[in-house]
Tab-separated table of C-alpha atoms in Angstrom:
chain	number	residue	atom	x	y	z
F	1	LEU	CA	0.000	0.000	0.000
F	2	GLY	CA	0.947	3.662	-0.190
F	3	ASN	CA	0.212	6.233	2.510
F	4	ILE	CA	-1.778	4.311	5.125
F	5	ASP	CA	-2.147	7.371	7.341
F	6	SER	CA	-4.062	9.494	4.842
F	7	LEU	CA	-7.571	10.237	6.055
F	8	ARG	CA	-10.573	9.526	3.842
F	9	ASP	CA	-14.291	10.153	4.080
F	10	TRP	CA	-15.405	6.577	3.346
F	11	GLY	CA	-18.988	6.083	2.215
F	12	TYR	CA	-21.259	3.451	0.718
F	13	ALA	CA	-22.219	3.898	-2.940
F	14	GLY	CA	-25.811	2.833	-2.268
F	15	ASP	CA	-26.203	5.719	0.180
F	16	TYR	CA	-24.850	8.149	-2.413
F	17	VAL	CA	-27.193	6.843	-5.102
F	18	GLU	CA	-30.120	7.552	-2.792
F	19	GLY	CA	-28.751	11.060	-2.253
F	20	MET	CA	-28.463	11.611	-6.009
F	21	TRP	CA	-32.053	10.437	-6.447
F	22	ARG	CA	-33.164	12.927	-3.783
F	23	MET	CA	-31.321	15.696	-5.640
F	24	LEU	CA	-33.185	14.821	-8.825
F	25	GLN	CA	-36.511	15.184	-7.023
F	26	GLN	CA	-35.863	18.873	-6.319
F	27	ASP	CA	-37.718	21.540	-8.325
F	28	GLN	CA	-34.561	23.637	-8.674
F	29	PRO	CA	-31.014	22.329	-9.210
F	30	LYS	CA	-28.494	22.991	-6.471
F	31	ASP	CA	-25.052	21.734	-5.478
F	32	TYR	CA	-25.009	19.273	-2.585
F	33	VAL	CA	-22.197	17.335	-0.963
F	34	LEU	CA	-22.869	13.694	-0.165
F	35	ALA	CA	-20.377	12.547	2.436
F	36	THR	CA	-20.200	10.931	5.848
F	37	GLY	CA	-18.677	13.937	7.603
F	38	GLU	CA	-16.078	11.745	9.322
F	39	THR	CA	-12.661	10.425	8.359
F	40	HIS	CA	-10.777	7.210	8.905
F	41	PRO	CA	-7.194	6.392	7.936
F	42	ILE	CA	-6.445	3.634	5.464
F	43	ARG	CA	-4.595	1.937	8.338
F	44	GLU	CA	-7.905	1.561	10.234
F	45	PHE	CA	-9.620	0.233	7.111
F	46	CYS	CA	-6.945	-2.487	6.880
F	47	GLU	CA	-7.293	-3.407	10.556
F	48	LEU	CA	-11.075	-3.761	10.305
F	49	ALA	CA	-10.901	-5.681	7.015
F	50	PHE	CA	-8.491	-8.254	8.417
F	51	LYS	CA	-10.509	-8.465	11.641
F	52	GLU	CA	-13.511	-9.538	9.499
F	53	ILE	CA	-11.571	-12.690	8.557
F	54	GLY	CA	-10.243	-13.296	12.055
F	55	ILE	CA	-6.799	-11.739	11.721
F	56	GLU	CA	-5.501	-9.104	14.123
F	57	ILE	CA	-3.000	-6.733	12.544
F	58	GLU	CA	-0.032	-5.472	14.536
F	59	TRP	CA	2.059	-2.641	13.069
F	60	GLN	CA	5.837	-2.916	13.146
F	61	GLY	CA	8.469	-0.466	11.948
F	62	SER	CA	7.853	3.024	10.645
F	63	GLY	CA	7.655	4.995	7.439
F	64	VAL	CA	8.213	2.998	4.260
F	65	ASP	CA	9.579	0.144	6.390
F	66	GLU	CA	6.326	-0.265	8.327
F	67	LYS	CA	4.517	-3.590	7.997
F	68	GLY	CA	1.134	-4.872	9.061
F	69	VAL	CA	1.809	-8.255	10.632
F	70	ASP	CA	-0.580	-11.057	11.579
F	71	LYS	CA	-0.321	-10.913	15.379
F	72	ALA	CA	-0.841	-14.666	15.693
F	73	THR	CA	1.696	-15.848	13.103
F	74	GLY	CA	4.112	-12.958	12.660
F	75	LYS	CA	3.598	-13.089	8.897
F	76	ALA	CA	3.771	-9.711	7.125
F	77	LEU	CA	0.438	-9.147	5.355
F	78	ILE	CA	0.720	-5.438	4.552
F	79	THR	CA	3.813	-3.672	3.261
F	80	ILE	CA	4.403	-0.091	2.194
F	81	ASN	CA	5.535	0.656	-1.344
F	82	PRO	CA	6.689	4.239	-2.077
F	83	GLU	CA	5.612	3.747	-5.701
F	84	PHE	CA	1.995	3.743	-4.463
F	85	PHE	CA	2.274	7.163	-2.845
F	86	ARG	CA	0.306	9.680	-4.887
F	87	PRO	CA	2.428	12.533	-6.271
F	88	ALA	CA	-0.222	15.073	-5.236
F	89	GLU	CA	-1.320	13.273	-2.063
F	90	VAL	CA	-4.152	14.877	-0.173
F	91	ASP	CA	-3.773	13.850	3.455
F	92	LEU	CA	-7.335	14.712	4.423
F	93	LEU	CA	-10.477	14.211	2.352
F	94	LEU	CA	-13.582	15.183	4.317
F	95	GLY	CA	-16.993	16.255	3.085
F	96	ASN	CA	-19.688	18.229	4.865
F	97	PRO	CA	-23.111	16.684	4.170
F	98	GLY	CA	-25.002	19.317	6.201
F	99	LEU	CA	-26.913	20.875	3.299
F	100	ALA	CA	-27.937	17.481	1.882
F	101	GLU	CA	-29.083	16.385	5.325
F	102	THR	CA	-31.166	19.486	6.029
F	103	GLU	CA	-32.606	20.190	2.575
F	104	LEU	CA	-32.880	16.672	1.155
F	105	GLY	CA	-33.423	14.701	4.342
F	106	TRP	CA	-30.485	12.539	3.268
F	107	LYS	CA	-28.355	10.696	5.805
F	108	ARG	CA	-26.019	7.825	5.190
F	109	LYS	CA	-27.241	4.472	6.456
F	110	VAL	CA	-24.028	2.430	6.312
F	111	ASP	CA	-21.354	3.446	8.828
F	112	PHE	CA	-17.625	2.866	8.372
F	113	PRO	CA	-17.412	-0.565	10.064
F	114	GLY	CA	-20.517	-1.624	8.127
F	115	LEU	CA	-18.900	-0.524	4.864
F	116	VAL	CA	-15.760	-2.543	5.580
F	117	LYS	CA	-17.897	-5.563	6.461
F	118	LEU	CA	-19.833	-5.270	3.170
F	119	MET	CA	-16.650	-4.924	1.123
F	120	VAL	CA	-14.942	-7.923	2.729
F	121	ALA	CA	-18.090	-10.054	2.386
F	122	HIS	CA	-18.270	-9.138	-1.302
F	123	ASP	CA	-14.621	-10.073	-1.888
F	124	LEU	CA	-15.080	-13.361	-0.051
F	125	GLU	CA	-18.119	-14.147	-2.191
F	126	ILE	CA	-16.108	-13.478	-5.352
F	127	GLU	CA	-13.384	-15.847	-4.119
F	128	LYS	CA	-15.834	-18.747	-3.623
């Protein structure tokens, strides 16, 4: 992975589709932001994803030498590759859904842990 400490506003596509539908129901067009209003680092996403399959990640080292290791076996499961760092990295991506919530009545339904759970379940289904 690249920068595992960058913060992202993770959201579920199904929630955003509902928000887009609500926008289309308005009499007048307007710009709205669909977002969760909270951030989580990629590091946390990795920890939760591995936890879904029964693996606890322990971080060892620092910087580009940092590794996410299976706590039970000591096997490195996540490594950092400088080639995956974005040249114009944005450390914080955070949206403010306030206008969409107040004017459209839109609110996300899937929280961050729920999103990770859905994504891992989908990948596991593909692997069957």
